[in-house]
XYZ file of C-alpha atoms in Angstrom:
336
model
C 0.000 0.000 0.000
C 1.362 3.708 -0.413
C 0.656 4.930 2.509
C 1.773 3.758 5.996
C -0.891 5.034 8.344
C -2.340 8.581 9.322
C 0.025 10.930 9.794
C -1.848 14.243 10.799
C -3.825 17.020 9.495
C -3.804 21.075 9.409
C -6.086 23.473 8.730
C -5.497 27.103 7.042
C -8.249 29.410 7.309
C -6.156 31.894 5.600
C -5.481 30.762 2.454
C -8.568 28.314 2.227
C -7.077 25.497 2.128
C -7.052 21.995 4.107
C -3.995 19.412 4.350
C -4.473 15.746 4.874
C -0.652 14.080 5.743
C 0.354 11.112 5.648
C 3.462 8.734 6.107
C 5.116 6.734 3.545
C 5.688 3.099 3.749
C 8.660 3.533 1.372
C 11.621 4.759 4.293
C 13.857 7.835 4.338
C 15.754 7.682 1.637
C 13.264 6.132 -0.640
C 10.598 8.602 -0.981
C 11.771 8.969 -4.777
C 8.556 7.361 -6.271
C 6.573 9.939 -4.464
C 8.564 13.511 -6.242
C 6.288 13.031 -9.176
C 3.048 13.416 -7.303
C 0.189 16.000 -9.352
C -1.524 19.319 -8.176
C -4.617 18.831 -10.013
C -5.871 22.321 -10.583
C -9.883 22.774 -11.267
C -9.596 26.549 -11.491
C -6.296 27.967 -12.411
C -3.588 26.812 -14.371
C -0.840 26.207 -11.311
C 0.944 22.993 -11.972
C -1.761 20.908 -13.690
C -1.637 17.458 -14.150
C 0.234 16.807 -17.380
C -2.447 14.593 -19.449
C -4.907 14.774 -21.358
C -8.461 16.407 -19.825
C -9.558 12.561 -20.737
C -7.683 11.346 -18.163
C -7.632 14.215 -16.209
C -11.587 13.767 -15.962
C -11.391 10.023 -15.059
C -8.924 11.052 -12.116
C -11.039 13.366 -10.480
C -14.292 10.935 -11.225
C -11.887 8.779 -8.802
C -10.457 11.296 -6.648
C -14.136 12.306 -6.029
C -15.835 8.863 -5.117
C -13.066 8.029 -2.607
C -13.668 11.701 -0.658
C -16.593 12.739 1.728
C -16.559 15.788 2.907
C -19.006 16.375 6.074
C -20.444 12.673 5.011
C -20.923 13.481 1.603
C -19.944 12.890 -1.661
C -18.734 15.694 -4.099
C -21.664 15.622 -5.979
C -24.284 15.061 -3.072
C -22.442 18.964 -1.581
C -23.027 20.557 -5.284
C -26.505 19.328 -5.544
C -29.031 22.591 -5.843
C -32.107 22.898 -6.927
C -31.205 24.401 -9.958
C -29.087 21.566 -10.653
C -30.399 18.419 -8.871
C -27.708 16.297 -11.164
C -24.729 17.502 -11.158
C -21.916 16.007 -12.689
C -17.862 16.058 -11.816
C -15.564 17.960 -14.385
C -12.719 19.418 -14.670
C -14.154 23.056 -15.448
C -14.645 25.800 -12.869
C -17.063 24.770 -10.157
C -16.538 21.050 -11.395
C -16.658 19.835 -7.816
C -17.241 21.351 -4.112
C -13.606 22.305 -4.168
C -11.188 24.189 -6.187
C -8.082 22.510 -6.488
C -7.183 19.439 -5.082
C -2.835 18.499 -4.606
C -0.916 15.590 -4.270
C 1.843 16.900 -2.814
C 5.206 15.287 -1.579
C 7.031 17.566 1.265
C 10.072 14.784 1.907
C 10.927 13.463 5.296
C 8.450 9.994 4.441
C 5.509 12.267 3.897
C 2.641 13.300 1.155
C 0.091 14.836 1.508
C -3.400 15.305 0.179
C -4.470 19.238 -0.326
C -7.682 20.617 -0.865
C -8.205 24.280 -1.458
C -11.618 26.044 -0.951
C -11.539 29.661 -2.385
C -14.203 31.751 -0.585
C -17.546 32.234 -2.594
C -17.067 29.031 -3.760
C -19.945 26.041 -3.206
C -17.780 24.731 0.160
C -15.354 27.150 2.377
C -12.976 25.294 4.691
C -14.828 26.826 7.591
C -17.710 24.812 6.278
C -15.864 21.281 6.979
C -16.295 19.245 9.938
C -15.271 16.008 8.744
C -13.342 14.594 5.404
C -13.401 10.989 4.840
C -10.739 9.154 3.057
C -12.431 6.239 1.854
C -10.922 2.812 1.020
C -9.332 2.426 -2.223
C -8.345 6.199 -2.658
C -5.565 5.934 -5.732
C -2.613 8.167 -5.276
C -1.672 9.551 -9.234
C 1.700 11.324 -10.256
C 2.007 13.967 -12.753
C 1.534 11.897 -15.681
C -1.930 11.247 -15.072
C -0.363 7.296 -13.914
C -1.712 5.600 -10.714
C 1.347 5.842 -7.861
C 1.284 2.057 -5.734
C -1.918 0.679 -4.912
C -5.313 2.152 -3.018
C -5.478 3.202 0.899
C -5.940 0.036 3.035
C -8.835 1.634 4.926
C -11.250 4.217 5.403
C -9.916 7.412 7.354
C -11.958 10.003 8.905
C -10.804 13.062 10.401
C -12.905 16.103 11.810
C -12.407 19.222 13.278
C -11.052 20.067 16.405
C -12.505 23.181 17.627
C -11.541 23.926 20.869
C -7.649 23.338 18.929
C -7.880 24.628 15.589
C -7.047 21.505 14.050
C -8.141 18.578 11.886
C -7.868 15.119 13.925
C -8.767 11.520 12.816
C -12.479 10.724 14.519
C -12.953 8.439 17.664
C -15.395 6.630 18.460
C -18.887 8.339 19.114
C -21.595 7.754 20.973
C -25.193 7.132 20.023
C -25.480 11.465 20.718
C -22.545 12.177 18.163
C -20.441 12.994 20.976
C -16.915 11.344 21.886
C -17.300 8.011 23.516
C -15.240 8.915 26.855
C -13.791 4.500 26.404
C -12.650 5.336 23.228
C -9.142 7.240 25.057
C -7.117 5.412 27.841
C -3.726 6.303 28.581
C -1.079 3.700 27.511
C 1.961 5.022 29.770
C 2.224 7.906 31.571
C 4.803 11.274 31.746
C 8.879 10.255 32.384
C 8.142 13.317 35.297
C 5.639 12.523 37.506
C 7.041 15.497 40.724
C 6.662 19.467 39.874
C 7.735 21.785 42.136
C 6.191 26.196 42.305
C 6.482 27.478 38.362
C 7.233 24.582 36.626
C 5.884 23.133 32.874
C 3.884 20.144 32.267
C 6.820 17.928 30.375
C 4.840 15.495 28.221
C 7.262 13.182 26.933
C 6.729 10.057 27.522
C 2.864 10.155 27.357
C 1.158 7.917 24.668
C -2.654 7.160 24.684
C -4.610 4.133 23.055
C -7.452 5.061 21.029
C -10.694 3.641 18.966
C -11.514 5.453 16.100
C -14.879 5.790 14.593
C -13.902 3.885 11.151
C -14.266 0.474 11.352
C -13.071 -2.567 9.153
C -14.309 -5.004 7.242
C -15.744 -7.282 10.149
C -17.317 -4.397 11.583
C -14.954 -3.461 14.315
C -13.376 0.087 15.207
C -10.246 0.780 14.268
C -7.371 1.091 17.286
C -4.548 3.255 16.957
C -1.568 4.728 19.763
C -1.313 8.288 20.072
C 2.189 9.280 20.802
C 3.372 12.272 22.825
C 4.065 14.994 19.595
C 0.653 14.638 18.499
C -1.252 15.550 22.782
C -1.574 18.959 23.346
C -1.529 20.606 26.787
C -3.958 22.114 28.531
C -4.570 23.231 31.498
C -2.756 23.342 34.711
C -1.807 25.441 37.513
C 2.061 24.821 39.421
C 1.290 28.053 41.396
C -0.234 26.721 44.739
C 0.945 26.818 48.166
C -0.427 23.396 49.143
C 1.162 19.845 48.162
C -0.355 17.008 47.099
C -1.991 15.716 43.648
C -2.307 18.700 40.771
C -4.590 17.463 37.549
C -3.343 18.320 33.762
C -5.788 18.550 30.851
C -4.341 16.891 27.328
C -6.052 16.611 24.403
C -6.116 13.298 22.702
C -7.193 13.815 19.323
C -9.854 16.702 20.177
C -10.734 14.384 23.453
C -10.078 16.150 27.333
C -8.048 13.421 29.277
C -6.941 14.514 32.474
C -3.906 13.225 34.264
C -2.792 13.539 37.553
C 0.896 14.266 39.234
C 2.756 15.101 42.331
C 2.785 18.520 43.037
C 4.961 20.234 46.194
C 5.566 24.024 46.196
C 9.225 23.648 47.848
C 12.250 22.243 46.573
C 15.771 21.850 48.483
C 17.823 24.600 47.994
C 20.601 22.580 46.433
C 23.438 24.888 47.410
C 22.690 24.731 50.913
C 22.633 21.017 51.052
C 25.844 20.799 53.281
C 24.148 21.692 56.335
C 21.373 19.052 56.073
C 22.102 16.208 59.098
C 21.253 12.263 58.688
C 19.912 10.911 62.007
C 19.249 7.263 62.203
C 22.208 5.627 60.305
C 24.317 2.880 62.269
C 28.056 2.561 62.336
C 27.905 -0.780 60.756
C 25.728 -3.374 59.156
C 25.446 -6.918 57.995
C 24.778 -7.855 54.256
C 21.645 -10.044 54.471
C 20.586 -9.298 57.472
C 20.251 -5.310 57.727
C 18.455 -2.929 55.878
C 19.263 0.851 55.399
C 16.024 2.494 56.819
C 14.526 4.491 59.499
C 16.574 7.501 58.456
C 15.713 11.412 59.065
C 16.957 14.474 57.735
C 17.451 16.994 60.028
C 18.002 21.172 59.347
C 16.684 20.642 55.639
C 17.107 23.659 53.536
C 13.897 24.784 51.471
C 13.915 27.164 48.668
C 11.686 29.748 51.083
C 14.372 30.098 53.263
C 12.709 27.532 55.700
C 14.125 24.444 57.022
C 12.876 21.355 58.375
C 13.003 17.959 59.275
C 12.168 14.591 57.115
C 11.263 11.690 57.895
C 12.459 9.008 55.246
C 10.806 6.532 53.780
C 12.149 3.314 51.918
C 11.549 4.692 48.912
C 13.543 7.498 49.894
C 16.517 5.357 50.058
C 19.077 3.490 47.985
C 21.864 1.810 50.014
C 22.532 -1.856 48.813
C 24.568 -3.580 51.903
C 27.847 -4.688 50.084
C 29.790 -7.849 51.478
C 32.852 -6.680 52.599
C 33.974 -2.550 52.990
C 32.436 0.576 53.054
C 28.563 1.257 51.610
C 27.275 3.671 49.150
C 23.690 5.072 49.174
C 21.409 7.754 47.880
C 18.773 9.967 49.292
C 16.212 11.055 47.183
C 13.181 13.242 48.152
C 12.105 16.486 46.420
C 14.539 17.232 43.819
C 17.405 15.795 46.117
C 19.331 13.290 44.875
C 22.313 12.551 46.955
């Protein structure tokens, strides 16, 4: 197949105009076959397809019954009742939109363009969802099919609250996002944030169940990685520890996460003063266990100190066989 999988979508207001990506099976390096993709012009002359309006006609008869835009086909958004038949061509006004690309932008991806001049039958501000359906042929410049159809159907719709296009999950009987359709796969590599920090996403990834489903009937399942979440909101600012919740949307879905939140931090260059009570001159490997330690005369970063009582999961001191142990401390952002 030529394509490896949705990739992502944008939306430009601006210049009318809505971009459907996608990834290449084909590698880095290999995207050669893709360079000679067409920018099928309806309107204007800017880098036409270079066939005959023949074939030309028969490419956007097929470009056209493998798109639905808002759930309909091409000719379904240009029927009027002064023309309750209308018919594809490659004239002005041949079809809801007014150009449609096949672009390649290297770095494994192509893309899909459609641009939607205002005044025209559909705007882009008109478009909540565009459907990809199965079988969509890719076509180079020559008018000549590139690789073989799309190995599914792939709907995306528009993200409001965002400003973006995102593939559809999984609705409910109400049209509104089924709240099973997003669970969170693994959580953030930083789970502790201290007075004025930022939400660090990496690591985050999310499975999901879209709305298209295949042959058999099923939804389609997909993983959500960390570059395609956006954050929302959040607030580091309080004076009180304990559990803070941050909003991330998953493909125009709310999930909200939870982490550890303490306003104070050790002031690091202080750290010479801080006192370990509890530790024993000696111990025996197998038998002993590094624990019941405090920290006395802590330094915070309000100019407060205190004491801390240690937990084992505060401490890291394997007892070695034979000669003098190692440990660390770690609570807050201590580490030592």
């Amino acid at each position: 197949i030529p394509i490896d999988g949705y990739a992502g979508t944008d939306r430009k207001a601006k210049d009318g105009g809505l971009s459907l990506w996608f990834t290449t099976n084909f590698g880095l390096g290999k995207e050669g076959v893709w360079q000679g993709l067409a920018q099928y012009s309806i309107s204007n002359e800017w880098s036409p397809i270079g066939c005959d309006d023949a074939t030309k006609l028969v490419i956007l008869q097929d470009v056209c019954d493998h798109i639905l835009i808002n759930g309909k086909t091409m000719q379904e958004l240009m029927t009027t009742e002064e023309n309750p038949k209308p018919e594809i061509s490659i004239g002005k006004s041949g079809t809801a939109v007014t150009r449609v690309v096949f672009g390649y932008y290297g770095e494994g991806l192509i893309c899909l363009r459609f641009h939607m001049d205002a005044g025209e039958i559909l705007s882009v501000d008109d478009v909540d969802t565009v459907t990809i359906r199965q079988g969509f042929q890719w076509y180079n410049k020559d008018g000549n099919k590139v690789g073989t159809g799309t190995d599914q159907d792939y709907t995306m719709y528009f993200d409001k609250a965002n400003d973006q296009f995102v593939r559809q999950l999984k609705q409910t009987d109400e049209g509104e996002i089924d709240p099973s359709s997003v669970t969170m796969a693994s959580g953030p590599e930083k789970t502790l944030y201290f007075k004025g920090d930022t939400f660090n996403k990496e690591g985050l990834s999310f499975n999901v169940t879209y709305q298209d489903k295949d042959a058999s009937g099923k939804n389609r399942t997909g993983i959500v990685s960390a570059d395609k979440v956006i954050v929302g909101a959040y607030d580091f600012n309080g004076d009180t520890a304990g559990k803070v919740k941050v909003a991330v949307s998953v493909q125009g879905y709310t999930y909200e996460l939870e982490v550890d939140y303490n306003p104070l931090q050790i002031d690091l260059e202080k750290v010479s003063q801080i006192e370990v009570d509890g530790l024993k001159s000696s111990y025996v490997m197998g038998t002993d266990q590094v624990t019941g330690l405090t920290l006395k005369n802590v330094p915070y970063s309000d100019g407060t100190s205190g004491e801390v009582v240690l937990t084992d999961e505060n401490i890291n001191a394997p007892i070695v066989y034979e000669g003098t142990c190692k440990g660390l401390i770690n609570y807050l952002n201590l580490e030592n």
